[in-house]
Amino acid sequence: MTNLGNAVSHSLFISDLHLCASRPAITSAFLKFLQNIANKAEQLFILGDLFEYWAGDDDLNHADHAVIISAIKTLSNSGTQVFFIHGNRDFLIGQQFAAATGAKLLKDPSEVNLYGKRIMISHGDELCTDDSRYQAFRLQVRSPEWQQDFLSHPLSARKAQIEVLRLQSEQEKSNKSLEIMDVNEAAVRALLRHHAYPELFIHGHTHRPNTHNIEIDGHHCQRIVLGDWYEQGSCLRLDENGIYHQAISF
Ligand code: MN
């Protein structure tokens, strides 16, 4: 990324790191990314699924989390603004996380204006409308009532329940077609229309990094899907000159 000129003002977008204790190489790559790459950016947008799961903000001080939280805090203290949109794995991230990291929580989707471009950002799971079972689950767990009830249970009980849900989801995924787990084109177009045709729409979730050019009602929109952090890290850089994909080796 140094080659692109860190003196040029730019913003970075990442998603789907799925940080967890069982994949320590990804956590250390993320920490290095924060220290050496993200610190050169004006803004860092984390578009969901930073963590493999998040049981509640009372888990902030867990040793696995504390090092990550403090590294994000160091970044935001150094002058890079950090923004976060919930993923389907870490939708329970709340205001205590925001306070501890200095990150600002944004609603999904949100619009931002950067370098003369109007940009919509999202995690992306809400667009997978072909997966009706998931959408029903999403509606349930995103309700304040469900969250209040869930968070009233002890942390250990919540983690146990999440583990059950994760195993169920893994089993279900193996029975679902790839098409069902991708975004629905009509849902994408409806969203672009609803938001008056942003030039760029950036999201993650599907783990299918790509750039889709969409012609809609006489407008041109680009839908950019971010890559995940499994085989390597992945980051999108935006500046006044354009858009660049950057792989981050572990
Ligand atoms: Mn996701």
Short mmCIF file of C-alpha atoms and ligand atoms in Angstrom, two decimals:
data_model
loop_
_atom_site.label_atom_id
_atom_site.label_comp_id
_atom_site.label_asym_id
_atom_site.label_seq_id
_atom_site.Cartn_x
_atom_site.Cartn_y
_atom_site.Cartn_z
CA MET A 1 0.00 0.00 0.00
CA THR A 2 3.01 2.27 0.52
CA ASN A 3 3.41 2.35 -3.28
CA LEU A 4 0.07 4.08 -3.64
CA GLY A 5 1.30 7.03 -1.64
CA ASN A 6 0.29 7.32 1.97
CA ALA A 7 0.55 11.10 1.67
CA VAL A 8 -2.68 11.03 -0.37
CA SER A 9 -5.74 11.22 1.88
CA HIS A 10 -7.54 7.90 1.79
CA SER A 11 -10.01 5.67 3.57
CA LEU A 12 -9.97 1.91 4.07
CA PHE A 13 -12.76 -0.67 4.17
CA ILE A 14 -12.55 -4.15 5.65
CA SER A 15 -15.01 -6.85 6.71
CA ASP A 16 -15.35 -10.52 7.57
CA LEU A 17 -12.19 -11.01 9.60
CA HIS A 18 -14.00 -13.43 11.89
CA LEU A 19 -11.36 -12.95 14.58
CA CYS A 20 -11.27 -15.79 17.08
CA ALA A 21 -8.77 -17.48 19.37
CA SER A 22 -8.48 -20.54 17.13
CA ARG A 23 -6.99 -18.48 14.26
CA PRO A 24 -4.26 -16.44 15.95
CA ALA A 25 -2.47 -15.62 12.65
CA ILE A 26 -5.43 -13.52 11.54
CA THR A 27 -5.52 -11.59 14.79
CA SER A 28 -1.82 -10.81 14.52
CA ALA A 29 -2.24 -9.77 10.86
CA PHE A 30 -5.07 -7.47 11.90
CA LEU A 31 -2.97 -5.94 14.69
CA LYS A 32 -0.15 -5.28 12.21
CA PHE A 33 -2.67 -3.86 9.73
CA LEU A 34 -3.88 -1.41 12.39
CA GLN A 35 -0.35 -0.35 13.32
CA ASN A 36 1.21 -0.08 9.87
CA ILE A 37 -1.53 0.43 7.28
CA ALA A 38 -4.73 1.73 8.87
CA ASN A 39 -2.81 4.38 10.81
CA LYS A 40 -2.03 6.12 7.49
CA ALA A 41 -5.72 6.39 6.60
CA GLU A 42 -8.15 9.17 7.44
CA GLN A 43 -10.91 6.67 8.09
CA LEU A 44 -11.24 2.97 8.65
CA PHE A 45 -14.62 1.39 8.01
CA ILE A 46 -15.15 -2.05 9.53
CA LEU A 47 -18.20 -3.45 7.75
CA GLY A 48 -19.11 -6.25 10.12
CA ASP A 49 -18.02 -9.70 11.24
CA LEU A 50 -14.85 -8.38 12.79
CA PHE A 51 -15.34 -11.16 15.32
CA GLU A 52 -16.41 -14.76 14.77
CA TYR A 53 -18.99 -14.06 17.45
CA TRP A 54 -19.70 -11.43 20.09
CA ALA A 55 -21.61 -12.50 23.18
CA GLY A 56 -22.00 -9.02 24.63
CA ASP A 57 -19.94 -6.00 25.62
CA ASP A 58 -19.31 -7.51 29.07
CA ASP A 59 -16.82 -9.75 27.20
CA LEU A 60 -14.63 -6.73 26.35
CA ASN A 61 -12.02 -7.56 28.94
CA HIS A 62 -11.49 -11.16 27.88
CA ALA A 63 -7.78 -11.50 27.13
CA ASP A 64 -8.48 -12.44 23.48
CA HIS A 65 -10.50 -9.27 23.01
CA ALA A 66 -8.57 -6.81 25.17
CA VAL A 67 -5.54 -6.75 22.85
CA ILE A 68 -7.76 -6.09 19.81
CA ILE A 69 -9.84 -3.43 21.58
CA SER A 70 -6.74 -1.62 22.77
CA ALA A 71 -5.16 -1.69 19.29
CA ILE A 72 -8.29 -0.14 17.76
CA LYS A 73 -8.28 2.45 20.54
CA THR A 74 -4.64 3.29 19.79
CA LEU A 75 -5.58 3.74 16.14
CA SER A 76 -8.51 6.05 16.87
CA ASN A 77 -6.41 8.03 19.36
CA SER A 78 -3.75 8.47 16.67
CA GLY A 79 -6.24 10.34 14.46
CA THR A 80 -7.76 7.68 12.19
CA GLN A 81 -11.53 7.77 12.55
CA VAL A 82 -12.94 4.26 12.98
CA PHE A 83 -16.48 3.30 12.00
CA PHE A 84 -18.24 0.01 12.59
CA ILE A 85 -21.31 -1.63 11.04
CA HIS A 86 -22.67 -4.78 12.66
CA GLY A 87 -22.23 -8.13 10.97
CA ASN A 88 -24.40 -11.18 11.48
CA ARG A 89 -21.77 -12.57 13.88
CA ASP A 90 -21.10 -9.50 15.98
CA PHE A 91 -24.46 -7.72 15.96
CA LEU A 92 -24.34 -7.54 19.77
CA ILE A 93 -21.46 -5.08 19.72
CA GLY A 94 -22.71 -2.07 21.64
CA GLN A 95 -21.87 1.32 23.05
CA GLN A 96 -19.33 -0.03 25.56
CA PHE A 97 -17.34 -1.47 22.67
CA ALA A 98 -17.67 1.88 20.90
CA ALA A 99 -16.41 3.76 23.95
CA ALA A 100 -13.53 1.33 24.53
CA THR A 101 -12.33 1.45 20.91
CA GLY A 102 -13.25 5.01 19.95
CA ALA A 103 -15.17 3.54 17.01
CA LYS A 104 -18.45 5.05 15.93
CA LEU A 105 -21.29 2.58 15.36
CA LEU A 106 -23.18 3.22 12.13
CA LYS A 107 -26.56 1.84 11.13
CA ASP A 108 -26.81 -0.69 8.33
CA PRO A 109 -26.90 0.59 5.61
CA SER A 110 -25.30 4.01 5.94
CA GLU A 111 -24.30 6.66 3.44
CA VAL A 112 -20.99 8.47 3.52
CA ASN A 113 -19.48 11.13 1.29
CA LEU A 114 -15.81 10.61 0.56
CA TYR A 115 -13.56 12.31 -2.00
CA GLY A 116 -16.52 13.62 -3.96
CA LYS A 117 -18.31 10.27 -4.11
CA ARG A 118 -21.58 9.26 -2.49
CA ILE A 119 -21.05 5.82 -1.01
CA MET A 120 -23.41 3.37 0.62
CA ILE A 121 -21.94 0.89 3.08
CA SER A 122 -23.46 -2.21 4.63
CA HIS A 123 -22.55 -5.61 6.01
CA GLY A 124 -24.66 -7.19 3.28
CA ASP A 125 -26.57 -9.96 5.07
CA GLU A 126 -29.87 -8.10 4.81
CA LEU A 127 -29.66 -8.42 1.02
CA CYS A 128 -29.57 -12.22 1.09
CA THR A 129 -33.34 -12.29 0.83
CA ASP A 130 -33.48 -15.71 -0.86
CA ASP A 131 -32.47 -17.18 2.48
CA SER A 132 -35.82 -16.72 4.18
CA ARG A 133 -34.89 -18.81 7.23
CA TYR A 134 -31.90 -16.57 7.89
CA GLN A 135 -33.95 -13.40 7.38
CA ALA A 136 -36.50 -14.62 9.95
CA PHE A 137 -33.66 -15.33 12.39
CA ARG A 138 -32.13 -11.92 11.67
CA LEU A 139 -35.41 -10.14 12.36
CA GLN A 140 -35.69 -11.98 15.67
CA VAL A 141 -32.16 -11.38 16.98
CA ARG A 142 -32.03 -7.74 15.85
CA SER A 143 -35.11 -6.86 17.93
CA PRO A 144 -34.35 -4.89 21.11
CA GLU A 145 -36.60 -7.26 23.13
CA TRP A 146 -34.69 -10.37 22.05
CA GLN A 147 -31.35 -8.67 22.71
CA GLN A 148 -32.41 -7.43 26.14
CA ASP A 149 -33.54 -10.92 27.10
CA PHE A 150 -30.43 -12.60 25.67
CA LEU A 151 -28.07 -10.18 27.41
CA SER A 152 -29.83 -10.77 30.74
CA HIS A 153 -28.33 -14.29 30.84
CA PRO A 154 -24.85 -14.93 32.26
CA LEU A 155 -21.98 -14.55 29.77
CA SER A 156 -21.09 -18.24 29.96
CA ALA A 157 -24.67 -19.28 29.15
CA ARG A 158 -24.75 -16.87 26.20
CA LYS A 159 -21.51 -18.29 24.83
CA ALA A 160 -22.88 -21.83 25.13
CA GLN A 161 -26.03 -20.83 23.26
CA ILE A 162 -24.03 -19.10 20.54
CA GLU A 163 -21.97 -22.27 20.07
CA VAL A 164 -25.20 -24.23 19.51
CA LEU A 165 -26.40 -21.62 16.99
CA ARG A 166 -23.05 -21.68 15.19
CA LEU A 167 -23.14 -25.45 14.79
CA GLN A 168 -26.73 -25.28 13.53
CA SER A 169 -25.79 -22.58 11.05
CA GLU A 170 -22.80 -24.59 9.78
CA GLN A 171 -25.06 -27.61 9.24
CA GLU A 172 -27.69 -25.54 7.48
CA LYS A 173 -25.13 -23.84 5.27
CA SER A 174 -23.99 -27.18 3.88
CA ASN A 175 -27.57 -27.78 2.72
CA LYS A 176 -28.06 -24.37 1.15
CA SER A 177 -27.17 -23.62 -2.44
CA LEU A 178 -24.55 -20.97 -3.19
CA GLU A 179 -27.19 -18.86 -4.92
CA ILE A 180 -29.37 -18.74 -1.81
CA MET A 181 -26.44 -17.45 0.24
CA ASP A 182 -25.57 -14.65 -2.19
CA VAL A 183 -27.25 -11.25 -2.32
CA ASN A 184 -30.51 -11.03 -4.22
CA GLU A 185 -30.13 -8.80 -7.30
CA ALA A 186 -33.63 -7.33 -6.97
CA ALA A 187 -32.94 -6.47 -3.32
CA VAL A 188 -29.71 -4.73 -4.35
CA ARG A 189 -31.51 -2.71 -7.02
CA ALA A 190 -34.33 -1.77 -4.64
CA LEU A 191 -31.78 -0.54 -2.09
CA LEU A 192 -29.84 1.49 -4.67
CA ARG A 193 -33.09 3.04 -5.87
CA HIS A 194 -34.21 3.79 -2.30
CA HIS A 195 -30.91 5.57 -1.64
CA ALA A 196 -31.10 7.63 -4.84
CA TYR A 197 -28.35 5.76 -6.72
CA PRO A 198 -25.08 6.10 -4.80
CA GLU A 199 -22.02 5.82 -7.05
CA LEU A 200 -20.53 3.12 -4.88
CA PHE A 201 -22.04 0.43 -2.72
CA ILE A 202 -19.50 -1.41 -0.55
CA HIS A 203 -20.37 -4.47 1.52
CA GLY A 204 -19.03 -7.79 2.74
CA HIS A 205 -20.68 -10.90 4.16
CA THR A 206 -20.81 -13.15 1.11
CA HIS A 207 -17.02 -13.73 1.05
CA ARG A 208 -17.12 -13.30 -2.73
CA PRO A 209 -14.88 -10.31 -3.43
CA ASN A 210 -15.83 -8.74 -6.71
CA THR A 211 -16.83 -5.52 -8.46
CA HIS A 212 -20.25 -5.50 -10.08
CA ASN A 213 -21.20 -2.72 -12.50
CA ILE A 214 -24.90 -2.01 -12.31
CA GLU A 215 -26.92 0.09 -14.74
CA ILE A 216 -30.12 1.16 -13.08
CA ASP A 217 -32.72 3.72 -14.18
CA GLY A 218 -30.10 5.58 -16.21
CA HIS A 219 -27.55 5.60 -13.37
CA HIS A 220 -24.30 3.73 -13.05
CA CYS A 221 -23.52 2.16 -9.67
CA GLN A 222 -20.61 0.00 -8.65
CA ARG A 223 -21.21 -2.70 -6.05
CA ILE A 224 -17.94 -3.73 -4.46
CA VAL A 225 -17.88 -6.89 -2.35
CA LEU A 226 -15.04 -7.05 0.17
CA GLY A 227 -13.00 -10.19 0.67
CA ASP A 228 -12.73 -12.10 3.92
CA TRP A 229 -9.63 -12.74 6.04
CA TYR A 230 -9.16 -16.50 5.68
CA GLU A 231 -6.35 -17.31 3.23
CA GLN A 232 -5.11 -13.71 3.37
CA GLY A 233 -6.28 -10.34 4.57
CA SER A 234 -8.20 -8.08 2.25
CA CYS A 235 -8.72 -4.34 2.25
CA LEU A 236 -10.25 -1.77 -0.07
CA ARG A 237 -8.63 1.64 -0.34
CA LEU A 238 -10.48 4.67 -1.63
CA ASP A 239 -8.93 8.04 -2.45
CA GLU A 240 -9.66 10.87 -4.86
CA ASN A 241 -7.95 8.96 -7.66
CA GLY A 242 -9.86 5.73 -7.38
CA ILE A 243 -10.37 2.38 -5.72
CA TYR A 244 -7.67 -0.16 -5.00
CA HIS A 245 -7.77 -3.68 -3.63
CA GLN A 246 -5.00 -4.65 -1.28
CA ALA A 247 -4.18 -8.17 -0.14
CA ILE A 248 -2.62 -8.46 3.30
CA SER A 249 -0.41 -11.46 3.84
CA PHE A 250 -0.36 -13.27 7.17
MN MN B 1 -21.41 -12.00 7.63
#
